[in-house]
């Protein structure tokens, strides 16, 4: 896996619809990311963040451009193979957690394993271990609704990691949470999610969590306008945030 | 994922019980109404079933059903007896006559007159008295429902006063003639639900008014080894009368009630209503259940659930709801059947009926889950990214 780029894209465009009602959501994205990185996609509403992360998660096809995810082009696959690719390689963290309300926390965590047809009790064992790592061992058999928002997102983090994906996509993982809880959730994502063989892609418009990323890609109107790579620039951003009193 | 699917369904108790209630109620309504219909319809040919000795029933060609007595000439009996291949042929009188009770009350009764010599056609089960008692002077048998209900004997002169069930030794008047109860019989309820009186043919003809002293039916027993269709043809060509096997005569009777009366439409509407209840309550709730869970199906789809897995989940949910609802509904129907007295309400739960309601439940569940499946398959997994 080393040496291979986690994400490679060149001139990616995405147009929704056709004719007069067509919307150009992405207009030529050039972007590469390596395994082991955490990258953030940020920008104003409607700039194309969700569209791009959906393409990185192999749930949306691009209209044009070149794309490699973990060395393969998902659009060259059949629908079925793309689904199996997601099942093996992609982990998801959603803004609204999306935990199935009628089943226990530990069963929710085990869903990606169930989807792969793994043995139920082994899957539940692994899910319980992972719940211990996110500090929720004692809530394993509760219903999700009995948990706080922050706890629910921790459960979702465990669910997104249980099958050890190569690509972890997080769409606004903190926007349903208060500031302090959001920070703790991001710490957990960084602690548990960062692996030398994994890319973490984070979509956010919350400046307070920018510093969890190694690189920040600023988007505007379907384009990446600048990628903040250096620690100096990152520090400057942190500084600005500090001055605004948003982080301590 | 099947277990997860089941837990999703059972875990949503409000919807689950709603779906279950809808399916149970629909099954109950469909099966119960159909059973009453079948019960009622099977009563139309009760007399034929009560008289298993006959191989053939010979009637006037214009007769449409077993109660539609068309007079035949008395000579018809001899003409039938002269056809070769017949072991015996015996006359049967059947007609509605008014019985007068000792206190002056009147009650229409179905009078059946059986062959004086052989008593063929007389009831098989006697609760009081014995078959031979029918040979006594002025003797009649009545069946127990009539004895215990319409023909109750008043204890005082007051019509609305206390009464007791009619017993052996009691008397009635049939068309101004005395009739003495010589036995109480048990018979299947008839469609008309009037008391049934059995007596001998000659006595029955004597009870009837002059213009109705006629032969209604002829029961025929074929000689052993006879080809029945051939015998039927011979009777028809030689006598000009029509000969039916019991099955044909039952079907002809049933067919009359089915096609010439509004009864099937009535029950058909009740059954359709049951089906609509199922669609409206259970079908819709099931669909709503899927819609409520669409975001979770969407998340699973993003996480790599194949269409097949998702369809499987919806199918398992539909199947579970269907099987449970159907089971409860059929159970409730059977319970209903056990709880009502057999002679009150015609209720006959034949093995065909659960098949009909199973089919109805399958249609409801398939419709609802089919719609749900379509929703799940069309789901755009990208939607799950939008809060
Ligand atoms: N399915 C779709 N059909 C048509 N247009 C769409 C569709 N999805 C997104 N768009 C449009 O594409 C553009 C980019 O949308 P996208 O959801 O990627 O933005 P975003 O950066 O995620 O915005 P937000 O911060 O509000 O979530 C927007 O103009 C949006 O209206
Ligand atoms: Mg978005």
XYZ file of C-alpha atoms and ligand atoms in Angstrom:
667
model
C 0.000 0.000 0.000
C 2.905 2.380 0.718
C 3.828 4.573 -2.184
C 0.349 4.235 -3.653
C -1.722 7.370 -3.476
C -4.903 7.139 -1.453
C -6.748 9.619 -3.649
C -5.713 10.854 -7.018
C -7.920 13.087 -9.064
C -7.346 15.263 -12.029
C -9.826 17.567 -13.684
C -12.816 16.005 -11.936
C -16.077 17.615 -12.983
C -19.589 16.782 -11.893
C -22.754 18.098 -13.463
C -26.164 17.289 -12.017
C -29.047 17.073 -14.464
C -29.063 17.970 -18.119
C -29.824 20.870 -20.429
C -31.024 24.109 -18.934
C -31.500 22.738 -15.463
C -27.947 21.317 -15.315
C -25.915 22.289 -12.236
C -22.129 22.275 -12.459
C -21.268 21.209 -8.909
C -17.583 20.475 -9.609
C -15.645 22.209 -12.365
C -12.203 20.608 -12.505
C -10.794 19.295 -9.260
C -7.092 18.413 -9.107
C -6.258 16.779 -5.821
C -4.060 14.053 -4.417
C -3.847 12.677 -0.919
C -1.677 10.023 0.678
C -2.445 7.281 3.102
C -1.873 8.352 6.660
C -3.233 11.833 6.046
C -6.227 13.661 7.388
C -7.529 16.178 4.874
C -10.360 18.621 5.310
C -12.608 20.000 2.564
C -13.950 23.378 3.565
C -15.850 26.161 1.899
C -19.156 27.984 1.655
C -22.468 26.263 1.279
C -23.089 24.871 -2.183
C -19.421 24.923 -3.196
C -19.424 21.172 -3.865
C -18.027 19.604 -0.681
C -20.650 16.870 -0.363
C -20.420 16.176 -4.063
C -16.657 15.701 -3.879
C -16.675 13.556 -0.753
C -19.409 11.397 -2.323
C -17.103 10.817 -5.266
C -14.255 9.962 -2.854
C -16.594 7.512 -1.121
C -17.518 5.794 -4.417
C -21.204 6.534 -4.013
C -21.352 9.128 -6.774
C -19.926 8.950 -10.290
C -18.022 11.838 -11.742
C -18.997 13.372 -15.078
C -15.423 13.667 -16.331
C -11.790 13.648 -15.232
C -9.426 10.994 -13.919
C -9.886 9.311 -10.553
C -8.106 6.657 -8.511
C -9.221 5.614 -5.053
C -6.693 3.358 -3.345
C -5.316 2.625 -6.778
C -8.582 1.807 -8.538
C -11.142 3.733 -10.536
C -14.571 3.086 -9.012
C -16.380 4.291 -12.116
C -14.738 1.539 -14.127
C -16.525 -1.014 -11.958
C -20.006 -2.466 -12.189
C -22.533 -1.164 -9.685
C -22.247 -4.373 -7.721
C -18.444 -4.175 -7.554
C -18.604 -0.538 -6.513
C -20.963 -1.523 -3.683
C -18.554 -4.246 -2.603
C -15.673 -1.759 -2.853
C -17.472 0.526 -0.399
C -18.230 -2.382 1.886
C -14.535 -3.314 2.042
C -12.713 -0.036 1.713
C -14.850 2.873 2.842
C -15.961 3.965 6.296
C -18.676 6.563 6.824
C -19.368 9.102 9.522
C -22.494 11.152 8.965
C -23.640 14.461 10.308
C -26.830 12.875 11.664
C -25.117 9.712 13.004
C -27.710 7.473 11.277
C -27.700 4.817 13.957
C -30.558 2.358 13.516
C -32.837 3.216 16.443
C -34.448 -0.181 17.025
C -31.253 -2.140 17.580
C -28.584 -1.943 20.275
C -25.457 0.173 20.098
C -23.202 -2.839 19.684
C -25.331 -4.203 16.832
C -25.117 -0.839 15.114
C -21.343 -0.937 15.349
C -21.301 -4.447 13.871
C -23.433 -3.578 10.819
C -20.482 -3.314 8.382
C -19.421 -6.805 9.462
C -22.963 -8.149 9.172
C -23.097 -6.709 5.673
C -20.041 -8.757 4.809
C -21.792 -11.829 6.118
C -19.405 -12.345 9.030
C -20.298 -14.583 11.936
C -22.694 -12.778 14.239
C -21.098 -13.478 17.598
C -17.588 -12.764 16.335
C -18.818 -9.520 14.816
C -20.463 -8.524 18.089
C -17.279 -9.369 20.009
C -15.242 -7.097 17.778
C -17.853 -4.378 18.038
C -17.722 -4.571 21.808
C -13.941 -4.275 21.823
C -14.133 -1.223 19.616
C -16.801 0.285 21.862
C -14.355 -0.092 24.748
C -11.813 1.860 22.751
C -14.240 4.718 22.206
C -15.146 4.636 25.906
C -18.680 3.289 25.578
C -18.308 -0.265 26.723
C -20.982 0.136 29.379
C -23.527 1.363 26.800
C -23.087 -1.507 24.367
C -26.565 -2.898 24.905
C -28.463 0.378 25.108
C -30.594 1.716 22.320
C -28.892 4.627 20.488
C -31.616 7.050 21.564
C -30.559 6.579 25.207
C -27.179 8.142 24.392
C -26.161 11.803 24.120
C -25.323 13.255 20.700
C -21.595 13.030 21.395
C -21.919 9.424 22.512
C -23.955 8.575 19.427
C -21.247 10.032 17.215
C -18.654 7.939 19.046
C -20.756 4.884 18.257
C -20.843 5.994 14.639
C -17.035 6.342 14.688
C -16.722 2.798 15.963
C -19.089 1.632 13.222
C -17.075 3.472 10.560
C -13.819 1.812 11.645
C -14.827 -1.737 12.530
C -14.010 -3.115 9.080
C -10.727 -1.168 8.918
C -11.463 0.838 5.824
C -8.791 2.464 3.642
C -10.888 5.579 3.155
C -12.780 7.209 5.999
C -15.203 9.937 4.962
C -16.748 12.261 7.509
C -19.386 14.741 6.414
C -19.809 17.512 8.962
C -19.207 15.091 11.851
C -19.448 17.812 14.485
C -22.170 20.087 13.204
C -24.898 18.345 15.209
C -22.811 18.677 18.375
C -21.799 21.507 20.697
C -18.256 22.905 20.501
C -16.612 20.948 23.299
C -18.251 17.673 22.313
C -17.220 18.295 18.702
C -13.610 18.700 19.799
C -13.679 15.417 21.683
C -15.280 13.640 18.744
C -12.571 14.977 16.436
C -9.866 13.890 18.868
C -11.346 10.427 18.775
C -11.448 10.414 14.979
C -7.806 11.454 14.881
C -6.741 8.952 17.546
C -8.676 5.983 16.301
C -9.009 6.871 12.644
C -5.549 7.860 11.603
C -3.593 4.895 10.315
C -0.620 4.738 7.978
C -2.804 2.809 5.496
C -5.853 5.028 5.706
C -6.936 8.411 4.342
C -9.393 10.423 6.382
C -11.437 12.967 4.434
C -13.359 15.437 6.482
C -15.951 17.897 5.237
C -16.627 20.763 7.570
C -17.360 24.413 7.784
C -16.455 24.483 11.454
C -13.161 26.432 11.759
C -12.684 25.143 15.272
C -11.870 21.686 13.971
C -9.667 22.699 11.031
C -6.565 22.009 13.070
C -7.357 18.316 13.268
C -6.506 18.032 9.582
C -3.020 17.839 8.113
C -4.109 19.706 5.025
C -7.093 21.872 4.356
C -8.543 22.179 0.861
C -10.537 25.370 0.444
C -13.304 25.065 -2.110
C -15.376 27.651 -3.861
C -17.905 27.263 -6.636
C -16.888 23.777 -7.658
C -13.141 24.321 -7.499
C -10.373 23.833 -4.955
C -8.996 27.328 -4.602
C -6.145 26.686 -2.194
C -4.703 23.883 -0.156
C -3.141 24.854 3.133
C -0.291 22.467 3.583
C 2.384 24.077 5.700
C 2.346 23.936 9.451
C 2.974 27.653 9.389
C -0.261 28.381 7.551
C -2.063 25.928 9.743
C -0.620 27.692 12.762
C -1.745 31.009 11.369
C -5.263 29.647 11.043
C -5.107 28.348 14.571
C -3.808 31.715 15.671
C -6.690 33.490 14.023
C -9.098 31.109 15.643
C -7.381 31.645 18.955
C -7.702 35.386 18.602
C -11.380 35.041 17.943
C -11.504 33.104 21.184
C -12.855 30.010 19.567
C -10.190 27.634 20.856
C -7.966 27.823 23.851
C -28.930 -8.709 8.300
C -32.192 -10.636 8.504
C -32.104 -10.548 12.272
C -31.420 -6.815 12.136
C -34.385 -6.437 9.774
C -36.651 -8.311 12.174
C -35.431 -6.280 15.116
C -36.120 -3.104 13.176
C -39.699 -4.250 12.629
C -40.391 -5.566 16.131
C -38.545 -2.646 17.703
C -40.913 -0.111 16.212
C -43.755 -1.285 18.399
C -46.360 1.313 17.416
C -46.046 0.539 13.722
C -45.532 -3.163 14.246
C -48.712 -3.581 16.279
C -50.556 -1.428 13.781
C -49.441 -3.604 10.884
C -50.224 -6.741 12.854
C -53.651 -5.488 13.888
C -54.475 -4.530 10.308
C -53.442 -7.900 8.912
C -55.136 -9.818 11.724
C -58.339 -7.893 11.277
C -58.285 -8.279 7.509
C -57.664 -12.016 7.791
C -60.441 -12.370 10.362
C -62.899 -10.415 8.274
C -62.108 -12.238 5.046
C -62.003 -15.749 6.500
C -64.959 -15.321 8.826
C -67.227 -13.826 6.183
C -66.180 -16.471 3.683
C -66.823 -19.198 6.268
C -70.300 -17.859 6.980
C -70.940 -17.690 3.263
C -69.781 -21.266 2.743
C -71.772 -22.379 5.781
C -74.885 -20.672 4.519
C -74.473 -22.008 1.021
C -73.849 -25.561 2.214
C -77.173 -25.397 4.045
C -78.974 -25.013 0.738
C -78.313 -28.663 -0.073
C -78.472 -30.030 3.486
C -81.363 -32.359 2.566
C -79.268 -34.024 -0.114
C -76.472 -34.658 2.360
C -78.997 -35.946 4.908
C -80.130 -38.632 2.483
C -77.005 -40.556 1.529
C -78.933 -43.723 0.548
C -79.919 -42.284 -2.832
C -77.663 -42.754 -5.846
C -79.885 -40.500 -7.942
C -82.463 -37.799 -7.355
C -85.204 -37.729 -9.959
C -87.091 -34.482 -10.410
C -89.252 -32.532 -12.777
C -86.917 -31.135 -15.475
C -87.801 -27.542 -14.578
C -86.739 -27.843 -10.942
C -83.923 -25.386 -10.187
C -82.874 -26.262 -6.646
C -83.785 -28.726 -3.959
C -86.404 -26.527 -2.279
C -87.962 -25.582 -5.623
C -90.514 -28.393 -5.545
C -92.217 -28.922 -8.881
C -95.086 -31.381 -8.769
C -94.727 -34.642 -10.640
C -97.537 -36.984 -11.592
C -98.031 -39.851 -9.144
C -97.469 -42.233 -12.021
C -93.935 -40.935 -12.346
C -92.850 -43.245 -9.529
C -94.013 -46.343 -11.399
C -92.461 -45.107 -14.610
C -89.110 -44.685 -12.878
C -89.407 -48.093 -11.226
C -89.890 -49.670 -14.630
C -86.491 -48.463 -15.858
C -83.990 -51.288 -15.819
C -80.987 -51.115 -13.497
C -82.866 -49.759 -10.490
C -82.772 -51.537 -7.158
C -85.431 -49.325 -5.621
C -87.124 -45.979 -6.163
C -88.917 -44.268 -3.344
C -91.093 -41.178 -3.273
C -90.355 -38.053 -1.308
C -92.825 -35.303 -0.524
C -91.365 -31.920 0.272
C -93.404 -28.811 0.924
C -93.944 -25.884 3.262
C -97.031 -26.248 5.446
C -98.387 -24.182 8.315
C -98.359 -25.871 11.711
C -100.842 -24.693 14.312
C -99.693 -24.843 17.917
C -102.099 -25.727 20.770
C -102.322 -22.067 21.842
C -103.263 -20.953 18.369
C -99.799 -19.790 17.241
C -98.779 -20.610 13.688
C -95.448 -21.603 12.268
C -94.393 -22.472 8.740
C -92.645 -25.832 8.629
C -90.798 -27.775 5.963
C -92.627 -31.089 5.752
C -90.779 -34.087 4.330
C -92.737 -37.238 3.587
C -90.693 -40.420 3.245
C -91.636 -43.758 1.686
C -94.256 -45.457 3.910
C -92.811 -48.927 3.419
C -89.092 -48.376 3.741
C -88.882 -45.008 5.541
C -85.974 -44.139 3.210
C -85.165 -40.469 3.629
C -86.059 -40.397 7.341
C -83.525 -38.753 9.664
C -80.556 -40.866 10.697
C -80.090 -39.552 14.238
C -82.960 -39.684 16.717
C -82.694 -37.797 19.997
C -86.055 -39.027 21.294
C -88.089 -41.937 19.953
C -86.959 -44.400 17.278
C -87.351 -44.659 13.521
C -90.151 -47.267 13.684
C -92.266 -44.849 15.746
C -92.947 -42.996 12.501
C -95.356 -45.788 11.593
C -97.661 -44.944 14.530
C -100.950 -43.225 13.863
C -100.597 -39.524 12.939
C -96.907 -39.735 13.838
C -94.428 -37.027 12.877
C -90.808 -36.348 13.830
C -89.528 -32.861 14.349
C -85.913 -31.819 14.461
C -84.419 -30.493 17.654
C -83.857 -26.869 16.602
C -87.534 -26.433 15.779
C -88.559 -28.297 18.918
C -86.419 -26.026 21.063
C -87.248 -22.783 19.327
C -90.047 -22.008 16.911
C -92.212 -24.940 18.018
C -91.868 -24.415 21.774
C -94.974 -25.503 23.616
C -96.677 -22.732 25.608
C -97.382 -23.639 29.208
C -100.288 -21.204 29.484
C -102.866 -19.796 27.123
C -100.833 -16.610 26.899
C -98.778 -16.559 23.686
C -95.964 -14.683 25.370
C -96.068 -16.783 28.515
C -93.553 -19.408 29.591
C -92.805 -22.236 27.160
C -91.027 -25.566 27.112
C -89.364 -27.462 24.262
C -91.676 -29.748 22.321
C -91.476 -33.406 23.356
C -92.644 -36.792 22.208
C -96.390 -37.031 22.789
C -97.095 -33.354 22.060
C -99.524 -32.509 19.312
C -99.828 -29.984 16.509
C -102.212 -29.382 13.697
C -101.069 -29.443 10.133
C -103.732 -28.089 7.834
C -106.528 -28.875 10.332
C -105.237 -32.408 10.829
C -103.833 -33.802 13.995
C -100.155 -34.709 14.132
C -98.489 -36.356 17.124
C -94.786 -35.929 17.856
C -93.339 -39.432 17.870
C -89.686 -38.490 17.877
C -87.163 -35.697 17.953
C -84.464 -35.943 15.316
C -81.134 -34.255 14.809
C -80.556 -32.944 11.308
C -78.336 -30.419 9.602
C -79.766 -26.901 9.621
C -81.448 -25.963 6.372
C -81.041 -22.674 4.586
C -84.629 -21.608 5.176
C -84.174 -22.113 8.898
C -87.773 -23.225 9.443
C -88.565 -26.286 11.575
C -88.371 -29.516 9.613
C -91.112 -32.115 10.091
C -90.657 -35.691 8.938
C -93.554 -38.029 8.330
C -94.539 -40.771 5.905
C -95.263 -39.926 2.314
C -98.960 -40.758 2.440
C -99.470 -38.857 5.675
C -97.582 -35.860 4.282
C -99.755 -35.852 1.188
C -102.737 -36.014 3.521
C -101.533 -32.960 5.434
C -101.027 -30.944 2.258
C -103.842 -28.917 0.725
C -105.634 -30.683 -2.125
C -103.836 -28.840 -4.931
C -100.403 -29.723 -3.551
C -100.853 -33.412 -2.884
C -98.086 -34.306 -5.281
C -94.863 -36.144 -5.572
C -91.865 -33.794 -5.246
C -88.808 -36.002 -5.597
C -87.938 -39.617 -6.297
C -84.950 -41.228 -4.668
C -83.317 -43.945 -6.730
C -80.883 -46.658 -5.754
C -79.065 -48.266 -8.663
C -78.456 -51.983 -8.855
C -74.875 -52.864 -7.985
C -72.505 -52.482 -10.923
C -74.730 -50.059 -12.821
C -73.120 -47.348 -14.894
C -74.693 -44.257 -13.297
C -74.461 -41.907 -16.313
C -76.089 -44.577 -18.466
C -78.853 -45.056 -15.909
C -79.394 -41.291 -15.743
C -79.799 -41.198 -19.518
C -82.225 -44.139 -19.479
C -84.370 -42.495 -16.799
C -84.407 -39.247 -18.735
C -85.388 -40.775 -22.073
C -87.937 -43.224 -20.675
C -89.694 -40.945 -18.160
C -89.039 -37.417 -19.362
C -87.787 -36.618 -15.850
C -84.305 -35.514 -14.896
C -82.005 -37.662 -12.762
C -79.156 -36.067 -10.838
C -76.395 -37.617 -8.810
C -76.269 -36.133 -5.273
C -73.217 -34.097 -6.281
C -74.931 -32.758 -9.404
C -78.064 -31.908 -7.496
C -76.060 -30.143 -4.771
C -74.149 -28.175 -7.391
C -77.335 -27.287 -9.220
C -78.838 -26.027 -5.979
C -75.701 -24.136 -5.064
C -75.491 -22.678 -8.528
C -79.044 -21.374 -8.226
C -78.301 -19.570 -4.963
C -75.008 -18.272 -6.278
C -76.289 -16.909 -9.558
C -79.919 -16.061 -8.867
C -79.605 -14.309 -5.509
C -77.694 -11.320 -4.137
C -76.082 -13.388 -1.412
C -72.684 -13.834 -3.095
C -72.488 -10.116 -3.867
C -73.247 -9.302 -0.259
C -70.569 -11.533 1.090
C -68.229 -10.568 -1.717
C -68.523 -6.985 -0.557
C -67.803 -7.910 3.048
C -64.751 -9.862 1.947
C -63.591 -6.990 -0.271
C -63.995 -4.711 2.714
C -61.715 -6.977 4.729
C -59.174 -6.765 1.959
C -59.424 -2.975 1.828
C -58.992 -2.770 5.598
C -55.836 -4.792 5.187
C -54.538 -2.549 2.426
C -55.508 0.676 4.162
C -54.198 -0.163 7.617
C -51.513 -2.801 7.292
C -50.278 -2.003 3.791
C -50.013 1.677 4.419
C -48.403 1.278 7.823
C -45.838 -1.090 6.407
C -44.994 1.404 3.708
C -44.739 4.184 6.304
C -42.495 1.978 8.374
C -40.121 1.705 5.403
C -40.283 5.432 4.767
C -39.418 6.098 8.421
C -36.403 3.855 8.111
C -35.334 5.028 4.691
C -32.407 7.034 6.052
C -31.039 3.905 7.763
C -31.504 1.862 4.625
C -29.698 4.697 2.843
C -26.833 4.626 5.333
C -26.551 0.871 4.891
C -26.579 1.309 1.154
C -23.695 3.773 1.431
C -21.858 1.364 3.732
C -22.031 -1.285 1.031
C -25.334 -3.099 1.449
C -26.178 -4.653 -1.905
C -29.622 -4.214 -3.415
C -30.177 -7.869 -2.755
C -29.410 -7.474 0.924
C -31.733 -4.504 1.218
C -34.556 -6.292 -0.613
C -33.989 -9.270 1.596
C -34.454 -7.102 4.659
C -37.722 -5.648 3.414
C -38.886 -9.116 2.373
C -38.114 -10.572 5.787
C -40.020 -7.740 7.426
C -42.993 -8.255 5.130
C -42.924 -11.993 5.603
C -42.775 -11.738 9.392
C -45.659 -9.278 9.519
C -47.654 -11.381 7.049
C -47.135 -14.700 8.789
C -47.903 -13.313 12.235
C -50.934 -11.325 11.088
C -52.291 -14.249 9.121
C -51.714 -16.638 12.015
C -53.451 -14.393 14.500
C -56.297 -13.716 12.081
C -56.874 -17.391 11.336
C -56.643 -18.174 15.033
C -59.213 -15.515 15.803
C -61.481 -16.888 13.065
C -61.218 -20.430 14.427
C -61.965 -19.126 17.912
C -64.991 -17.319 16.568
C -66.113 -20.560 14.931
C -65.748 -22.450 18.194
C -67.577 -19.851 20.206
C -70.750 -19.507 18.185
C -73.248 -22.348 18.377
C -73.275 -24.274 15.112
C -76.972 -23.971 14.369
C -77.222 -20.256 15.115
C -74.884 -18.911 12.515
C -73.889 -20.857 9.485
C -70.114 -21.092 9.786
C -68.092 -23.603 7.871
C -64.320 -23.156 7.883
C -63.261 -25.412 5.048
C -59.604 -25.838 4.169
C -60.050 -23.628 1.101
C -60.756 -20.516 3.101
C -57.394 -20.048 4.832
C -55.903 -20.310 1.357
C -58.048 -17.403 0.216
C -57.063 -15.230 3.166
C -53.424 -16.278 2.835
C -53.575 -15.168 -0.754
C -55.151 -11.856 0.283
C -52.452 -11.266 2.906
C -49.761 -12.124 0.374
C -51.210 -9.564 -2.026
C -51.345 -6.904 0.703
C -47.839 -7.605 1.967
C -46.360 -7.938 -1.516
C -48.003 -4.690 -2.565
C -46.754 -2.788 0.447
C -43.287 -4.297 0.555
C -42.991 -4.060 -3.219
C -43.612 -0.346 -2.990
C -41.174 -0.173 -0.087
C -38.556 -2.116 -2.033
C -38.914 0.229 -4.944
C -38.319 3.158 -2.585
C -35.248 1.506 -1.082
C -33.759 0.584 -4.448
C -34.294 4.057 -5.848
C -32.624 5.563 -2.798
C -29.654 7.796 -3.606
C -27.012 6.949 -1.002
C -25.574 10.428 -1.384
C -28.730 11.683 0.331
C -27.459 10.340 3.635
C -24.814 13.056 3.631
C -27.440 15.709 3.858
C -28.476 16.397 7.412
N -28.784 15.757 -6.703
C -28.567 17.005 -7.124
N -29.221 17.489 -8.190
C -29.013 18.745 -8.634
N -28.178 19.580 -8.038
C -27.496 19.188 -6.959
C -27.676 17.867 -6.430
N -26.872 17.748 -5.339
C -26.231 18.926 -5.196
N -26.595 19.788 -6.162
C -26.064 21.150 -6.354
O -24.674 21.053 -6.518
C -24.026 22.094 -5.846
C -23.032 21.536 -4.841
O -23.757 20.846 -3.867
P -23.080 20.149 -2.603
O -24.159 19.473 -1.858
O -21.932 19.366 -3.044
O -22.589 21.429 -1.785
P -21.963 21.524 -0.320
O -20.669 22.224 -0.467
O -21.969 20.206 0.292
O -22.996 22.470 0.404
P -23.441 22.488 1.947
O -22.345 23.131 2.713
O -24.671 23.303 1.919
O -23.691 21.063 2.325
C -25.104 22.939 -5.205
O -25.380 24.028 -6.060
C -26.269 22.009 -5.129
O -27.463 22.738 -5.221
Mg -23.002 19.280 2.006
